[in-house]
CSV table of C-alpha atoms in Angstrom, one decimal:
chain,number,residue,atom,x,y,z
A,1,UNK,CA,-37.3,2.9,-9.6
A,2,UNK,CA,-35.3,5.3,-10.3
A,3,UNK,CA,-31.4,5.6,-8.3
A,4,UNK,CA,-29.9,8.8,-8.0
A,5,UNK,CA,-26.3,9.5,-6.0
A,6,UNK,CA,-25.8,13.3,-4.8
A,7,UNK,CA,-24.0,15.2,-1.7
A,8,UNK,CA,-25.3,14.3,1.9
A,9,UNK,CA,-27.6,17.2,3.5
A,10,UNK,CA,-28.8,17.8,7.0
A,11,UNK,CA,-32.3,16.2,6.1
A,12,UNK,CA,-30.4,12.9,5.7
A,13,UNK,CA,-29.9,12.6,9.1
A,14,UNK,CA,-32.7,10.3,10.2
A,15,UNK,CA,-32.3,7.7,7.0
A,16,UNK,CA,-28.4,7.9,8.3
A,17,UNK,CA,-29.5,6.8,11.9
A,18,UNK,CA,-32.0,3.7,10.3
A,19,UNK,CA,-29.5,2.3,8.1
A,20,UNK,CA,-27.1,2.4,11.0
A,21,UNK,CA,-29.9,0.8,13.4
A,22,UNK,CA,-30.1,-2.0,10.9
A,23,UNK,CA,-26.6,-2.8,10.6
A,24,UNK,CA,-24.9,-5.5,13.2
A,25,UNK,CA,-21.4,-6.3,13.1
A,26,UNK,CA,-21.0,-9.7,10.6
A,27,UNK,CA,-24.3,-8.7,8.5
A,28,UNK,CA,-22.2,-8.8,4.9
A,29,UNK,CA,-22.3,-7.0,1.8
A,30,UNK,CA,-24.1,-4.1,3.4
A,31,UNK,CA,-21.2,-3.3,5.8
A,32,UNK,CA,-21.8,-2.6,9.9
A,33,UNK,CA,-21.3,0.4,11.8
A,34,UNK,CA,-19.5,0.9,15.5
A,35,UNK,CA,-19.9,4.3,17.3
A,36,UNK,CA,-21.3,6.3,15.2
A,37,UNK,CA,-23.6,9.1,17.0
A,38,UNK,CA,-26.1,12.1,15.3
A,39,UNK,CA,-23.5,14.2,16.3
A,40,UNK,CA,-21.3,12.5,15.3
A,41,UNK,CA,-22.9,12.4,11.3
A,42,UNK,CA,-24.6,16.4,11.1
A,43,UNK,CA,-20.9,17.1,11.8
A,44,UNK,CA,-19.6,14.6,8.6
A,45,UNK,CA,-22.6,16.0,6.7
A,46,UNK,CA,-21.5,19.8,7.3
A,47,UNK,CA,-17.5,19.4,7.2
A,48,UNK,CA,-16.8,15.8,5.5
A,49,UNK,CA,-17.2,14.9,1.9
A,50,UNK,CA,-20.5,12.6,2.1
A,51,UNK,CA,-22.5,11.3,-0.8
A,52,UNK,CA,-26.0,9.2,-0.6
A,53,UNK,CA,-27.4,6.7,-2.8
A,54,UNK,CA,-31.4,7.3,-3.4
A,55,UNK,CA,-33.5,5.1,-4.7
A,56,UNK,CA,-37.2,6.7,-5.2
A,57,UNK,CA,-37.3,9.5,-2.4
A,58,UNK,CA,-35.4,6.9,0.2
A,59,UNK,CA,-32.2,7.2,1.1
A,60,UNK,CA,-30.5,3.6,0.5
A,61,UNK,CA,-26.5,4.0,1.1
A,62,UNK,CA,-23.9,6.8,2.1
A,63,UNK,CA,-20.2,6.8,1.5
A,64,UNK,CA,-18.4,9.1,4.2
A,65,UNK,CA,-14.7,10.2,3.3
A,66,UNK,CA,-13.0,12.4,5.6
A,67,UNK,CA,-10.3,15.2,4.6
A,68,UNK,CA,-6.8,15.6,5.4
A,69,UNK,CA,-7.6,18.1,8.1
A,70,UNK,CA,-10.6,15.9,9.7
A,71,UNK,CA,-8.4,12.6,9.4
A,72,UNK,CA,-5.8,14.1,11.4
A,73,UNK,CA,-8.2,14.7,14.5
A,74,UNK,CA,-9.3,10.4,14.4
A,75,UNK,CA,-8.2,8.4,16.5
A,76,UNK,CA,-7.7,5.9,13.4
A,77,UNK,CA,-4.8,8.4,12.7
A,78,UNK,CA,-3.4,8.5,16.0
A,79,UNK,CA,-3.1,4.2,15.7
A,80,UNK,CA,-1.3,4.3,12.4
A,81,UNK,CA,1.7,4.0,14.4
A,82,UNK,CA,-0.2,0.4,15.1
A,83,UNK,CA,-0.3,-0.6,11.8
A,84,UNK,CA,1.3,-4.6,11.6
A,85,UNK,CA,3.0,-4.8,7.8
A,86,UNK,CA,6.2,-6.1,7.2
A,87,UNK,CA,9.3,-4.4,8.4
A,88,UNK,CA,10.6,-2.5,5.0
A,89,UNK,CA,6.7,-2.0,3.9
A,90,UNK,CA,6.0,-0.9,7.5
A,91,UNK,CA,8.6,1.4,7.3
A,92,UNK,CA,7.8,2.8,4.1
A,93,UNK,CA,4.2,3.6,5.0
A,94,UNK,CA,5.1,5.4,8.3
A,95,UNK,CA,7.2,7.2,6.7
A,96,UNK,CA,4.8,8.1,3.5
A,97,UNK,CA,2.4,9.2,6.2
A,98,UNK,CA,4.8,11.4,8.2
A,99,UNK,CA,4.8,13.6,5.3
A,100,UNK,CA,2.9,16.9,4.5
A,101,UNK,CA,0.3,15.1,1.6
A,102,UNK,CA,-3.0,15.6,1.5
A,103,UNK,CA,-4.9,12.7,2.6
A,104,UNK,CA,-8.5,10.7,3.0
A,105,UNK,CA,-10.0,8.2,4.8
A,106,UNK,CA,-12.8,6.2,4.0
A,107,UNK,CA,-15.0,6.8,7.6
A,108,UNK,CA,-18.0,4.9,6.5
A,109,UNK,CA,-20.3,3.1,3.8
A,110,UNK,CA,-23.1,1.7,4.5
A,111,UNK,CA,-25.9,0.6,2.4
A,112,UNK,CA,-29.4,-1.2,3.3
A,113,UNK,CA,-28.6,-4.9,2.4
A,114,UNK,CA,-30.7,-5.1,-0.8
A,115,UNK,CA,-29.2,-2.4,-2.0
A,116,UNK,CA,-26.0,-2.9,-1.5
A,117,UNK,CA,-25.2,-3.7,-5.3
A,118,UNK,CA,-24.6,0.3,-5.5
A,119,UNK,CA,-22.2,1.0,-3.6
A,120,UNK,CA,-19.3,0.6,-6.0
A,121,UNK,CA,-21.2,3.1,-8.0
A,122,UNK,CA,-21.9,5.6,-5.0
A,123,UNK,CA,-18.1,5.7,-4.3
A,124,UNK,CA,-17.3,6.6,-7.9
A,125,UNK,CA,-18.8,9.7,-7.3
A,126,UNK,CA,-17.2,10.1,-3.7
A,127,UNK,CA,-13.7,9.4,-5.4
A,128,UNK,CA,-14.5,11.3,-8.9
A,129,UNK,CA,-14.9,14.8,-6.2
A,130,UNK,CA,-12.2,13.6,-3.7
A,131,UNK,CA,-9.6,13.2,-6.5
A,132,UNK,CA,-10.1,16.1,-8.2
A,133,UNK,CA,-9.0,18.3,-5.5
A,134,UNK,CA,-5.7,17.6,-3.7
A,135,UNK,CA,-6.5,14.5,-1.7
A,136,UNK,CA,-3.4,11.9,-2.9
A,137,UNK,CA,-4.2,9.1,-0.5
A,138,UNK,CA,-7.2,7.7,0.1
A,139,UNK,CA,-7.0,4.9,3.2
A,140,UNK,CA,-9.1,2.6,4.4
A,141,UNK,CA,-10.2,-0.2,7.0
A,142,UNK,CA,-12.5,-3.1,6.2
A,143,UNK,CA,-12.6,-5.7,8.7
A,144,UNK,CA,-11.1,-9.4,8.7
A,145,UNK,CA,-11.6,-10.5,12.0
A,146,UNK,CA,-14.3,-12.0,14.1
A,147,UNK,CA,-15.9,-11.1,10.3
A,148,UNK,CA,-15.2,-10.1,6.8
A,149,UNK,CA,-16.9,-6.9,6.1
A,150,UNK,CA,-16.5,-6.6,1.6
A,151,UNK,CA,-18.9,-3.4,1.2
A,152,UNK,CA,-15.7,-1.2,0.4
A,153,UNK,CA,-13.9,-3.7,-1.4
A,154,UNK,CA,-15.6,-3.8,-4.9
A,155,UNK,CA,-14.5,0.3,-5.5
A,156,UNK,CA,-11.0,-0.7,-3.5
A,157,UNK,CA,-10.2,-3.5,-6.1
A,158,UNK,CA,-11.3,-1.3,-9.2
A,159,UNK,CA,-9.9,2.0,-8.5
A,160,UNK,CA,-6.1,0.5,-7.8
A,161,UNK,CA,-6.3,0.3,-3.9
A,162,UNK,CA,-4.2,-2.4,-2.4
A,163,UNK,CA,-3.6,-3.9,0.8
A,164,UNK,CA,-0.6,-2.7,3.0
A,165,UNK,CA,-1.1,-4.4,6.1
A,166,UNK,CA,-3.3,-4.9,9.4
A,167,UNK,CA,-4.3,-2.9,12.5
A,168,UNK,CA,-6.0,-4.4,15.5
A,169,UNK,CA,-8.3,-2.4,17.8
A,170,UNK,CA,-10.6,-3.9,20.9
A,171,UNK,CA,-14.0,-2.4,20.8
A,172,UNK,CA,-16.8,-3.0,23.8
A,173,UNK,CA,-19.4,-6.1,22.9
A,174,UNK,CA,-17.0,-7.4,20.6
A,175,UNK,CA,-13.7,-7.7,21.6
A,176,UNK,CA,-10.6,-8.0,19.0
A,177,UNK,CA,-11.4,-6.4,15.8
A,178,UNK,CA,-9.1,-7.1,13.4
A,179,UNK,CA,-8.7,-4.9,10.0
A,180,UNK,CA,-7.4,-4.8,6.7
A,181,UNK,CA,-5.7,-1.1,6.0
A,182,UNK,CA,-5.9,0.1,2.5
A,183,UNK,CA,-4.2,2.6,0.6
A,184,UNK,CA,-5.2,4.2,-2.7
A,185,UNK,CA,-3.0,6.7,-4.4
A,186,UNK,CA,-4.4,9.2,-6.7
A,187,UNK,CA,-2.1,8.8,-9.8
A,188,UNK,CA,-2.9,4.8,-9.7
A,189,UNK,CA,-6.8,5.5,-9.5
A,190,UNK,CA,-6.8,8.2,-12.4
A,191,UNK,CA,-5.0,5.9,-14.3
A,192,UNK,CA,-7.2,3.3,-14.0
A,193,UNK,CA,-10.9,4.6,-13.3
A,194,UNK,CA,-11.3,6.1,-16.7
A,195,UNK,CA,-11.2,3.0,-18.4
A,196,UNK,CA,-13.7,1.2,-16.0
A,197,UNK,CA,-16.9,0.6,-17.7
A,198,UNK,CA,-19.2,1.4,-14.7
A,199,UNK,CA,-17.3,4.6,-14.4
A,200,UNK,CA,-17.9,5.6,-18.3
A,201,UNK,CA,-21.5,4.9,-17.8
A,202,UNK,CA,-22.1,6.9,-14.9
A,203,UNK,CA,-20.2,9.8,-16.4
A,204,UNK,CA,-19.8,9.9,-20.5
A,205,UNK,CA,-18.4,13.0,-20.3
A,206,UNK,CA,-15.5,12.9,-18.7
């Protein structure tokens, strides 16, 4: 059947909402969702840089990366001052982020679970669009603790991003959540993607 990755539209919606419905904190490769609202996704699929994964006429997987300017409105950014690293790194990341760069954040991906196996390939086309315009930090959160949640780390590992420390948040249902935080720089990831082989199949031309 054949799998086809383009931009998010408002007809999405519903298959956004199902996939969502289907995933529980601690179910794996195919990630989980917390608060996440049909407000809350028509306003990622008109302002935020959002890309499905379709395989057939069904909607399988979407990758959801916010802007600098939507980033700065989370209330992830308002806990970076949260962020547990060691002192000098600690230090060096607050003060990175204190600074006038462009930035991204990785919001959400989520994928059925048998379908899972694209979403490295879905994010290459998120992060082929995000870093050609003037995104140079791409952060993220995957989860450690009461769970592991991998979905984002296969693209993470490949395109250069790197650990740079923890933050802990307390959600309703589930108590202490604690996450990874990752940060991918634009000059290690276009140094590195082009030379990936899933990244030359998926677009020879570059």
């Amino acid at each position: 059947m054949t799998i086809r990755f383009r931009h998010a539209e408002p007809r999405d919606l519903d298959a956004f909402l199902q996939i969502r419905d289907a995933l529980q904190p601690g179910s794996g490769n195919g990630g989980f969702l917390l608060g996440s609202d049909p407000e809350t996704y028509a306003t990622y699929i008109r302002e935020a840089l959002v890309w499905v994964c379709e395989r057939g006429d069904a909607v399988v997987g979407f990758a959801i990366a916010l802007p600098d300017s939507l980033f700065r409105q989370t209330e992830i950014w308002d806990k970076r001052q949260l962020l547990q690293a060691d002192p000098e790194q600690a230090s060096a990341i607050q003060a990175l982020l204190s600074t006038e760069q462009h930035f991204a954040y990785l919001e959400q991906l989520a994928f059925r679970r048998s379908d899972a196996r694209y979403a490295p390939a879905l994010c290459l086309h998120l992060g082929r669009e995000l870093f050609s315009g003037p995104c140079s930090i791409l952060l993220a959160t995957t989860v450690r603790e009461p769970f592991l949640n991998r979905a984002a780390w296969p693209f993470l590992e490949i395109a250069g991003g790197r650990i740079v420390g923890q933050v802990e948040e307390v959600y309703p249902r589930i108590g202490k959540l604690v996450s990874d935080v990752w940060m991918l720089r634009a000059e290690d990831y276009r140094q590195r993607i082009p030379f990936h082989p899933m990244y030359q199949r998926l677009f020879p031309d570059d």
